[in-house]
Amino acid sequence: MIAASKNPDSSFLFTLSLFHLCGARQQGNLAKRSSKPKQRMAAGLQVFGQPASTDVARVLTCLFEKNLEFELVRIDTFKRQHKLPEFIKLRDPSGQVTFKHGNKTLVDPRAICRYLCTQFPNEGNRNLYGTGSLERASIEQWLQAEAQNFNPPSSALVFHLAFAPHLDIPQDYAAIAENEKKLQQVLNVYDEILSKNEYLAGDEFTLADLSHLPDSQYIVDSDRGRKLFTSRKNVARWFDQISRREAWEQVVKMQMEHPGAFE
């Protein structure tokens, strides 16, 4: 049993871990993916942004996992003015569009991944969003944990450790230390859960794991951030496993070929 922390941010993770332990056995019964991937189907999907963006990378990984054909419209998200079609600007006044399918436009990367999994349930990785209500509820708990507990400190570290040096912005070492401490608390809970299961939501790779990839990769690629993962045996094993997935390797290749604002 994982001890509850006095830190209010840990209470959600503690509740999640209890929910997860109760449902892990059911999650283990998910049907295995076919070893022979289907050919991608043309679905009229468009992604706007740079692969270097963690939000865009999350969506691209989901698209590759689902074996869906899509068009990537590259936009430098670090510029104030985005060169977007006017009809898209009207749908999203901020101009931060990342996904379009027909007349539907979505801007939240996690919502986009959910949409792809529910809109195309039989394409590619069918287990990505669970195959039953219990599995999906567990995955949703982890998506909340990632968004509320993991992402705030990890995204801050990504900015200071990976992006700031390339943008000639001085690193804020106090902020780095503060967010390292917060992320350590989250990863300690993850390490305990991953000691019992191969992946976060059970024995199958799902959106719960996928959503952690973009921030984790940037942190692990930095000298200072790497130890946050490698110093925890189960977290290190988990990240090594999910980062070797073909879908994620394709995204990393795209990031290296077109680093966006770093070009």
PDB file of C-alpha atoms in Angstrom:
ATOM      1  CA  MET A   1       0.000   0.000   0.000  1.00  0.00           C
ATOM      2  CA  ILE A   2       1.350   3.432  -0.902  1.00  0.00           C
ATOM      3  CA  ALA A   3       1.427   5.856   2.008  1.00  0.00           C
ATOM      4  CA  ALA A   4      -0.553   9.039   1.516  1.00  0.00           C
ATOM      5  CA  SER A   5       1.531  12.193   1.427  1.00  0.00           C
ATOM      6  CA  LYS A   6       0.757  15.427   3.205  1.00  0.00           C
ATOM      7  CA  ASN A   7       1.429  17.185  -0.055  1.00  0.00           C
ATOM      8  CA  PRO A   8      -2.027  18.017  -1.519  1.00  0.00           C
ATOM      9  CA  ASP A   9      -0.733  17.254  -5.018  1.00  0.00           C
ATOM     10  CA  SER A  10      -0.021  13.700  -3.921  1.00  0.00           C
ATOM     11  CA  SER A  11      -3.553  12.960  -2.697  1.00  0.00           C
ATOM     12  CA  PHE A  12      -4.905  12.652  -6.219  1.00  0.00           C
ATOM     13  CA  LEU A  13      -2.103  10.258  -7.157  1.00  0.00           C
ATOM     14  CA  PHE A  14      -2.742   8.237  -4.002  1.00  0.00           C
ATOM     15  CA  THR A  15      -6.422   7.885  -4.885  1.00  0.00           C
ATOM     16  CA  LEU A  16      -5.444   7.007  -8.432  1.00  0.00           C
ATOM     17  CA  SER A  17      -3.079   4.291  -7.250  1.00  0.00           C
ATOM     18  CA  LEU A  18      -5.822   2.648  -5.199  1.00  0.00           C
ATOM     19  CA  PHE A  19      -8.193   2.745  -8.183  1.00  0.00           C
ATOM     20  CA  HIS A  20      -5.474   1.358 -10.396  1.00  0.00           C
ATOM     21  CA  LEU A  21      -4.564  -1.537  -8.132  1.00  0.00           C
ATOM     22  CA  CYS A  22      -8.197  -2.622  -8.010  1.00  0.00           C
ATOM     23  CA  GLY A  23      -8.556  -2.590 -11.781  1.00  0.00           C
ATOM     24  CA  ALA A  24      -5.108  -3.741 -12.936  1.00  0.00           C
ATOM     25  CA  ARG A  25      -6.115  -7.382 -13.324  1.00  0.00           C
ATOM     26  CA  GLN A  26      -9.027  -6.431 -15.567  1.00  0.00           C
ATOM     27  CA  GLN A  27      -6.724  -4.229 -17.635  1.00  0.00           C
ATOM     28  CA  GLY A  28      -4.406  -7.193 -18.151  1.00  0.00           C
ATOM     29  CA  ASN A  29      -7.127  -8.942 -20.110  1.00  0.00           C
ATOM     30  CA  LEU A  30      -7.049  -6.436 -22.973  1.00  0.00           C
ATOM     31  CA  ALA A  31      -6.864  -8.062 -26.392  1.00  0.00           C
ATOM     32  CA  LYS A  32      -3.393  -8.103 -27.908  1.00  0.00           C
ATOM     33  CA  ARG A  33      -2.645  -5.970 -30.953  1.00  0.00           C
ATOM     34  CA  SER A  34      -2.192  -7.767 -34.227  1.00  0.00           C
ATOM     35  CA  SER A  35       1.485  -8.129 -35.086  1.00  0.00           C
ATOM     36  CA  LYS A  36       0.673  -7.194 -38.673  1.00  0.00           C
ATOM     37  CA  PRO A  37      -0.231  -3.453 -38.769  1.00  0.00           C
ATOM     38  CA  LYS A  38      -2.930  -2.244 -41.089  1.00  0.00           C
ATOM     39  CA  GLN A  39      -2.149   0.211 -43.840  1.00  0.00           C
ATOM     40  CA  ARG A  40      -3.041   3.765 -42.890  1.00  0.00           C
ATOM     41  CA  MET A  41      -6.403   4.945 -44.141  1.00  0.00           C
ATOM     42  CA  ALA A  42      -6.890   8.405 -45.594  1.00  0.00           C
ATOM     43  CA  ALA A  43      -9.052  10.220 -43.061  1.00  0.00           C
ATOM     44  CA  GLY A  44      -8.680  13.895 -44.001  1.00  0.00           C
ATOM     45  CA  LEU A  45      -6.839  14.739 -40.792  1.00  0.00           C
ATOM     46  CA  GLN A  46      -4.685  17.858 -40.428  1.00  0.00           C
ATOM     47  CA  VAL A  47      -2.245  18.763 -37.653  1.00  0.00           C
ATOM     48  CA  PHE A  48      -0.987  22.344 -37.357  1.00  0.00           C
ATOM     49  CA  GLY A  49       2.290  23.009 -35.562  1.00  0.00           C
ATOM     50  CA  GLN A  50       5.896  21.910 -35.168  1.00  0.00           C
ATOM     51  CA  PRO A  51       6.896  18.373 -34.109  1.00  0.00           C
ATOM     52  CA  ALA A  52       9.217  20.000 -31.556  1.00  0.00           C
ATOM     53  CA  SER A  53       6.135  21.156 -29.645  1.00  0.00           C
ATOM     54  CA  THR A  54       5.239  18.708 -26.877  1.00  0.00           C
ATOM     55  CA  ASP A  55       1.521  19.136 -27.603  1.00  0.00           C
ATOM     56  CA  VAL A  56       1.980  18.461 -31.309  1.00  0.00           C
ATOM     57  CA  ALA A  57       4.291  15.509 -30.554  1.00  0.00           C
ATOM     58  CA  ARG A  58       1.597  13.961 -28.359  1.00  0.00           C
ATOM     59  CA  VAL A  59      -0.949  14.154 -31.191  1.00  0.00           C
ATOM     60  CA  LEU A  60       1.494  12.861 -33.819  1.00  0.00           C
ATOM     61  CA  THR A  61       2.339   9.854 -31.650  1.00  0.00           C
ATOM     62  CA  CYS A  62      -1.345   9.006 -31.305  1.00  0.00           C
ATOM     63  CA  LEU A  63      -1.836   9.281 -35.067  1.00  0.00           C
ATOM     64  CA  PHE A  64       1.090   6.940 -35.711  1.00  0.00           C
ATOM     65  CA  GLU A  65      -0.156   4.479 -33.085  1.00  0.00           C
ATOM     66  CA  LYS A  66      -3.556   4.475 -34.799  1.00  0.00           C
ATOM     67  CA  ASN A  67      -1.963   4.075 -38.255  1.00  0.00           C
ATOM     68  CA  LEU A  68      -3.910   7.042 -39.591  1.00  0.00           C
ATOM     69  CA  GLU A  69      -2.967   9.136 -42.592  1.00  0.00           C
ATOM     70  CA  PHE A  70      -2.696  12.866 -41.871  1.00  0.00           C
ATOM     71  CA  GLU A  71      -1.300  16.139 -43.171  1.00  0.00           C
ATOM     72  CA  LEU A  72       1.159  18.111 -41.050  1.00  0.00           C
ATOM     73  CA  VAL A  73       1.035  21.873 -41.603  1.00  0.00           C
ATOM     74  CA  ARG A  74       4.170  23.264 -39.998  1.00  0.00           C
ATOM     75  CA  ILE A  75       3.832  26.476 -38.020  1.00  0.00           C
ATOM     76  CA  ASP A  76       6.484  28.251 -35.970  1.00  0.00           C
ATOM     77  CA  THR A  77       4.634  28.461 -32.641  1.00  0.00           C
ATOM     78  CA  PHE A  78       7.286  30.764 -31.188  1.00  0.00           C
ATOM     79  CA  LYS A  79       6.329  33.589 -33.552  1.00  0.00           C
ATOM     80  CA  ARG A  80       3.623  35.959 -32.437  1.00  0.00           C
ATOM     81  CA  GLN A  81       1.749  35.881 -35.715  1.00  0.00           C
ATOM     82  CA  HIS A  82       0.804  32.484 -37.108  1.00  0.00           C
ATOM     83  CA  LYS A  83       0.299  32.170 -40.827  1.00  0.00           C
ATOM     84  CA  LEU A  84      -2.991  30.325 -40.615  1.00  0.00           C
ATOM     85  CA  PRO A  85      -5.942  30.309 -42.978  1.00  0.00           C
ATOM     86  CA  GLU A  86      -8.496  32.891 -41.930  1.00  0.00           C
ATOM     87  CA  PHE A  87     -11.294  30.319 -41.520  1.00  0.00           C
ATOM     88  CA  ILE A  88      -9.207  28.540 -38.895  1.00  0.00           C
ATOM     89  CA  LYS A  89      -8.478  31.779 -37.020  1.00  0.00           C
ATOM     90  CA  LEU A  90     -12.183  32.421 -36.792  1.00  0.00           C
ATOM     91  CA  ARG A  91     -12.688  29.058 -35.082  1.00  0.00           C
ATOM     92  CA  ASP A  92      -9.939  29.712 -32.558  1.00  0.00           C
ATOM     93  CA  PRO A  93      -9.224  33.411 -31.863  1.00  0.00           C
ATOM     94  CA  SER A  94      -5.918  32.612 -30.148  1.00  0.00           C
ATOM     95  CA  GLY A  95      -4.581  30.987 -33.317  1.00  0.00           C
ATOM     96  CA  GLN A  96      -3.295  27.976 -31.367  1.00  0.00           C
ATOM     97  CA  VAL A  97      -4.907  25.407 -33.642  1.00  0.00           C
ATOM     98  CA  THR A  98      -3.371  21.945 -33.615  1.00  0.00           C
ATOM     99  CA  PHE A  99      -5.930  19.612 -35.235  1.00  0.00           C
ATOM    100  CA  LYS A 100      -8.661  19.703 -37.874  1.00  0.00           C
ATOM    101  CA  HIS A 101     -10.911  16.912 -39.179  1.00  0.00           C
ATOM    102  CA  GLY A 102     -13.500  18.062 -41.683  1.00  0.00           C
ATOM    103  CA  ASN A 103     -15.492  20.820 -40.016  1.00  0.00           C
ATOM    104  CA  LYS A 104     -14.289  19.854 -36.545  1.00  0.00           C
ATOM    105  CA  THR A 105     -11.385  21.743 -34.945  1.00  0.00           C
ATOM    106  CA  LEU A 106      -9.754  20.754 -31.648  1.00  0.00           C
ATOM    107  CA  VAL A 107      -6.958  22.516 -29.800  1.00  0.00           C
ATOM    108  CA  ASP A 108      -6.346  20.446 -26.665  1.00  0.00           C
ATOM    109  CA  PRO A 109      -3.860  17.616 -27.365  1.00  0.00           C
ATOM    110  CA  ARG A 110      -5.360  15.154 -24.880  1.00  0.00           C
ATOM    111  CA  ALA A 111      -8.857  15.806 -26.251  1.00  0.00           C
ATOM    112  CA  ILE A 112      -7.489  15.229 -29.755  1.00  0.00           C
ATOM    113  CA  CYS A 113      -6.047  11.861 -28.715  1.00  0.00           C
ATOM    114  CA  ARG A 114      -9.360  10.852 -27.140  1.00  0.00           C
ATOM    115  CA  TYR A 115     -11.163  11.916 -30.296  1.00  0.00           C
ATOM    116  CA  LEU A 116      -8.877   9.863 -32.545  1.00  0.00           C
ATOM    117  CA  CYS A 117      -9.310   6.771 -30.396  1.00  0.00           C
ATOM    118  CA  THR A 118     -13.109   7.027 -30.284  1.00  0.00           C
ATOM    119  CA  GLN A 119     -13.523   8.138 -33.912  1.00  0.00           C
ATOM    120  CA  PHE A 120     -11.264   5.385 -35.263  1.00  0.00           C
ATOM    121  CA  PRO A 121     -11.554   2.563 -32.690  1.00  0.00           C
ATOM    122  CA  ASN A 122     -10.649  -0.256 -35.103  1.00  0.00           C
ATOM    123  CA  GLU A 123      -7.581   1.350 -36.673  1.00  0.00           C
ATOM    124  CA  GLY A 124      -4.049   0.633 -35.536  1.00  0.00           C
ATOM    125  CA  ASN A 125      -3.600   0.143 -31.798  1.00  0.00           C
ATOM    126  CA  ARG A 126      -7.084  -0.771 -30.583  1.00  0.00           C
ATOM    127  CA  ASN A 127      -6.011  -0.869 -26.937  1.00  0.00           C
ATOM    128  CA  LEU A 128      -4.814   2.726 -26.814  1.00  0.00           C
ATOM    129  CA  TYR A 129      -7.951   4.006 -25.050  1.00  0.00           C
ATOM    130  CA  GLY A 130      -9.076   0.718 -23.497  1.00  0.00           C
ATOM    131  CA  THR A 131     -11.577  -1.831 -24.721  1.00  0.00           C
ATOM    132  CA  GLY A 132     -14.003  -1.668 -21.808  1.00  0.00           C
ATOM    133  CA  SER A 133     -15.430   0.790 -19.279  1.00  0.00           C
ATOM    134  CA  LEU A 134     -13.063  -0.210 -16.473  1.00  0.00           C
ATOM    135  CA  GLU A 135      -9.969   0.024 -18.656  1.00  0.00           C
ATOM    136  CA  ARG A 136     -11.021   3.403 -20.020  1.00  0.00           C
ATOM    137  CA  ALA A 137     -11.773   4.741 -16.539  1.00  0.00           C
ATOM    138  CA  SER A 138      -8.285   3.729 -15.407  1.00  0.00           C
ATOM    139  CA  ILE A 139      -6.725   5.414 -18.439  1.00  0.00           C
ATOM    140  CA  GLU A 140      -8.748   8.562 -17.765  1.00  0.00           C
ATOM    141  CA  GLN A 141      -7.489   8.640 -14.177  1.00  0.00           C
ATOM    142  CA  TRP A 142      -3.936   8.555 -15.491  1.00  0.00           C
ATOM    143  CA  LEU A 143      -4.598  11.237 -18.085  1.00  0.00           C
ATOM    144  CA  GLN A 144      -5.814  13.436 -15.247  1.00  0.00           C
ATOM    145  CA  ALA A 145      -2.739  12.593 -13.185  1.00  0.00           C
ATOM    146  CA  GLU A 146      -0.483  13.466 -16.115  1.00  0.00           C
ATOM    147  CA  ALA A 147      -2.249  16.761 -16.782  1.00  0.00           C
ATOM    148  CA  GLN A 148      -2.611  17.849 -13.144  1.00  0.00           C
ATOM    149  CA  ASN A 149       0.441  16.402 -11.390  1.00  0.00           C
ATOM    150  CA  PHE A 150       3.092  15.403 -13.925  1.00  0.00           C
ATOM    151  CA  ASN A 151       2.734  18.079 -16.601  1.00  0.00           C
ATOM    152  CA  PRO A 152       3.084  21.260 -14.490  1.00  0.00           C
ATOM    153  CA  PRO A 153       6.583  20.480 -13.162  1.00  0.00           C
ATOM    154  CA  SER A 154       7.696  18.528 -16.231  1.00  0.00           C
ATOM    155  CA  SER A 155       6.699  21.259 -18.693  1.00  0.00           C
ATOM    156  CA  ALA A 156       8.548  23.833 -16.575  1.00  0.00           C
ATOM    157  CA  LEU A 157      11.649  21.644 -16.663  1.00  0.00           C
ATOM    158  CA  VAL A 158      11.308  21.137 -20.419  1.00  0.00           C
ATOM    159  CA  PHE A 159      11.315  24.894 -20.900  1.00  0.00           C
ATOM    160  CA  HIS A 160      14.282  25.609 -18.623  1.00  0.00           C
ATOM    161  CA  LEU A 161      16.406  22.568 -19.520  1.00  0.00           C
ATOM    162  CA  ALA A 162      15.638  22.074 -23.216  1.00  0.00           C
ATOM    163  CA  PHE A 163      14.133  25.202 -24.755  1.00  0.00           C
ATOM    164  CA  ALA A 164      15.661  28.139 -22.849  1.00  0.00           C
ATOM    165  CA  PRO A 165      19.287  27.403 -23.832  1.00  0.00           C
ATOM    166  CA  HIS A 166      18.370  27.337 -27.541  1.00  0.00           C
ATOM    167  CA  LEU A 167      16.376  30.558 -27.248  1.00  0.00           C
ATOM    168  CA  ASP A 168      19.173  32.410 -25.402  1.00  0.00           C
ATOM    169  CA  ILE A 169      17.003  32.717 -22.294  1.00  0.00           C
ATOM    170  CA  PRO A 170      18.877  32.531 -18.955  1.00  0.00           C
ATOM    171  CA  GLN A 171      18.015  29.405 -16.982  1.00  0.00           C
ATOM    172  CA  ASP A 172      16.158  29.965 -13.715  1.00  0.00           C
ATOM    173  CA  TYR A 173      17.950  27.543 -11.396  1.00  0.00           C
ATOM    174  CA  ALA A 174      15.586  28.213  -8.494  1.00  0.00           C
ATOM    175  CA  ALA A 175      12.618  27.278 -10.683  1.00  0.00           C
ATOM    176  CA  ILE A 176      14.459  24.202 -11.921  1.00  0.00           C
ATOM    177  CA  ALA A 177      15.156  23.003  -8.372  1.00  0.00           C
ATOM    178  CA  GLU A 178      11.572  23.662  -7.266  1.00  0.00           C
ATOM    179  CA  ASN A 179      10.073  21.722 -10.163  1.00  0.00           C
ATOM    180  CA  GLU A 180      12.584  18.907  -9.801  1.00  0.00           C
ATOM    181  CA  LYS A 181      11.344  18.418  -6.257  1.00  0.00           C
ATOM    182  CA  LYS A 182       7.715  18.358  -7.392  1.00  0.00           C
ATOM    183  CA  LEU A 183       8.426  15.897 -10.191  1.00  0.00           C
ATOM    184  CA  GLN A 184      10.390  13.647  -7.837  1.00  0.00           C
ATOM    185  CA  GLN A 185       7.292  13.253  -5.658  1.00  0.00           C
ATOM    186  CA  VAL A 186       5.201  12.270  -8.676  1.00  0.00           C
ATOM    187  CA  LEU A 187       7.780   9.843 -10.028  1.00  0.00           C
ATOM    188  CA  ASN A 188       8.105   8.174  -6.626  1.00  0.00           C
ATOM    189  CA  VAL A 189       4.425   7.212  -6.837  1.00  0.00           C
ATOM    190  CA  TYR A 190       4.870   6.104 -10.448  1.00  0.00           C
ATOM    191  CA  ASP A 191       7.834   3.937  -9.486  1.00  0.00           C
ATOM    192  CA  GLU A 192       5.783   2.120  -6.858  1.00  0.00           C
ATOM    193  CA  ILE A 193       2.924   1.416  -9.262  1.00  0.00           C
ATOM    194  CA  LEU A 194       5.277   0.383 -12.064  1.00  0.00           C
ATOM    195  CA  SER A 195       6.860  -2.162  -9.728  1.00  0.00           C
ATOM    196  CA  LYS A 196       3.612  -4.127 -10.054  1.00  0.00           C
ATOM    197  CA  ASN A 197       2.675  -3.466 -13.679  1.00  0.00           C
ATOM    198  CA  GLU A 198       4.400  -3.133 -17.023  1.00  0.00           C
ATOM    199  CA  TYR A 199       2.627   0.114 -17.876  1.00  0.00           C
ATOM    200  CA  LEU A 200       0.809   2.791 -15.883  1.00  0.00           C
ATOM    201  CA  ALA A 201      -2.758   1.608 -16.473  1.00  0.00           C
ATOM    202  CA  GLY A 202      -1.951  -2.105 -16.477  1.00  0.00           C
ATOM    203  CA  ASP A 203      -0.196  -4.515 -18.810  1.00  0.00           C
ATOM    204  CA  GLU A 204      -0.857  -2.700 -22.101  1.00  0.00           C
ATOM    205  CA  PHE A 205       0.561   0.501 -23.565  1.00  0.00           C
ATOM    206  CA  THR A 206      -2.219   3.114 -23.591  1.00  0.00           C
ATOM    207  CA  LEU A 207      -2.807   6.858 -23.778  1.00  0.00           C
ATOM    208  CA  ALA A 208      -1.820   6.912 -20.107  1.00  0.00           C
ATOM    209  CA  ASP A 209       1.762   6.161 -21.134  1.00  0.00           C
ATOM    210  CA  LEU A 210       1.730   7.967 -24.472  1.00  0.00           C
ATOM    211  CA  SER A 211       0.771  11.282 -22.906  1.00  0.00           C
ATOM    212  CA  HIS A 212       3.942  11.249 -20.785  1.00  0.00           C
ATOM    213  CA  LEU A 213       6.330  10.749 -23.707  1.00  0.00           C
ATOM    214  CA  PRO A 214       6.946  14.303 -25.030  1.00  0.00           C
ATOM    215  CA  ASP A 215       7.943  15.965 -21.746  1.00  0.00           C
ATOM    216  CA  SER A 216       9.788  12.879 -20.526  1.00  0.00           C
ATOM    217  CA  GLN A 217      11.929  12.682 -23.657  1.00  0.00           C
ATOM    218  CA  TYR A 218      13.106  16.287 -23.358  1.00  0.00           C
ATOM    219  CA  ILE A 219      13.912  15.825 -19.664  1.00  0.00           C
ATOM    220  CA  VAL A 220      15.782  12.550 -20.173  1.00  0.00           C
ATOM    221  CA  ASP A 221      17.757  14.107 -23.018  1.00  0.00           C
ATOM    222  CA  SER A 222      19.100  16.766 -20.640  1.00  0.00           C
ATOM    223  CA  ASP A 223      22.087  16.041 -18.404  1.00  0.00           C
ATOM    224  CA  ARG A 224      20.431  17.406 -15.285  1.00  0.00           C
ATOM    225  CA  GLY A 225      16.971  15.967 -15.846  1.00  0.00           C
ATOM    226  CA  ARG A 226      18.032  12.444 -16.845  1.00  0.00           C
ATOM    227  CA  LYS A 227      18.676  11.288 -13.279  1.00  0.00           C
ATOM    228  CA  LEU A 228      15.047  11.940 -12.336  1.00  0.00           C
ATOM    229  CA  PHE A 229      14.152   8.903 -14.444  1.00  0.00           C
ATOM    230  CA  THR A 230      17.286   6.749 -14.319  1.00  0.00           C
ATOM    231  CA  SER A 231      17.496   6.871 -10.512  1.00  0.00           C
ATOM    232  CA  ARG A 232      14.159   5.052 -10.258  1.00  0.00           C
ATOM    233  CA  LYS A 233      14.429   1.475 -11.458  1.00  0.00           C
ATOM    234  CA  ASN A 234      10.840   0.940 -12.544  1.00  0.00           C
ATOM    235  CA  VAL A 235      10.387   4.397 -14.037  1.00  0.00           C
ATOM    236  CA  ALA A 236      13.631   3.935 -15.982  1.00  0.00           C
ATOM    237  CA  ARG A 237      12.468   0.564 -17.326  1.00  0.00           C
ATOM    238  CA  TRP A 238       9.060   1.984 -18.243  1.00  0.00           C
ATOM    239  CA  PHE A 239      10.421   5.017 -20.087  1.00  0.00           C
ATOM    240  CA  ASP A 240      12.985   2.933 -21.947  1.00  0.00           C
ATOM    241  CA  GLN A 241      10.195   0.643 -23.090  1.00  0.00           C
ATOM    242  CA  ILE A 242       7.686   3.277 -24.217  1.00  0.00           C
ATOM    243  CA  SER A 243      10.327   5.473 -25.865  1.00  0.00           C
ATOM    244  CA  ARG A 244      11.342   2.551 -28.094  1.00  0.00           C
ATOM    245  CA  ARG A 245       7.904   2.272 -29.653  1.00  0.00           C
ATOM    246  CA  GLU A 246       7.923   2.726 -33.417  1.00  0.00           C
ATOM    247  CA  ALA A 247       5.325   5.514 -33.289  1.00  0.00           C
ATOM    248  CA  TRP A 248       7.405   7.594 -30.890  1.00  0.00           C
ATOM    249  CA  GLU A 249      10.629   6.942 -32.802  1.00  0.00           C
ATOM    250  CA  GLN A 250       8.932   8.369 -35.908  1.00  0.00           C
ATOM    251  CA  VAL A 251       8.042  11.528 -33.985  1.00  0.00           C
ATOM    252  CA  VAL A 252      11.589  11.908 -32.647  1.00  0.00           C
ATOM    253  CA  LYS A 253      12.903  11.549 -36.185  1.00  0.00           C
ATOM    254  CA  MET A 254      10.544  14.317 -37.322  1.00  0.00           C
ATOM    255  CA  GLN A 255      11.730  16.516 -34.452  1.00  0.00           C
ATOM    256  CA  MET A 256      15.354  16.042 -35.462  1.00  0.00           C
ATOM    257  CA  GLU A 257      14.660  16.749 -39.135  1.00  0.00           C
ATOM    258  CA  HIS A 258      12.532  19.848 -38.425  1.00  0.00           C
ATOM    259  CA  PRO A 259      13.345  21.303 -34.982  1.00  0.00           C
ATOM    260  CA  GLY A 260      11.056  24.290 -35.550  1.00  0.00           C
ATOM    261  CA  ALA A 261      12.227  27.369 -33.682  1.00  0.00           C
ATOM    262  CA  PHE A 262      15.652  25.776 -33.230  1.00  0.00           C
ATOM    263  CA  GLU A 263      16.312  25.747 -37.007  1.00  0.00           C
TER     264      GLU A 263
END
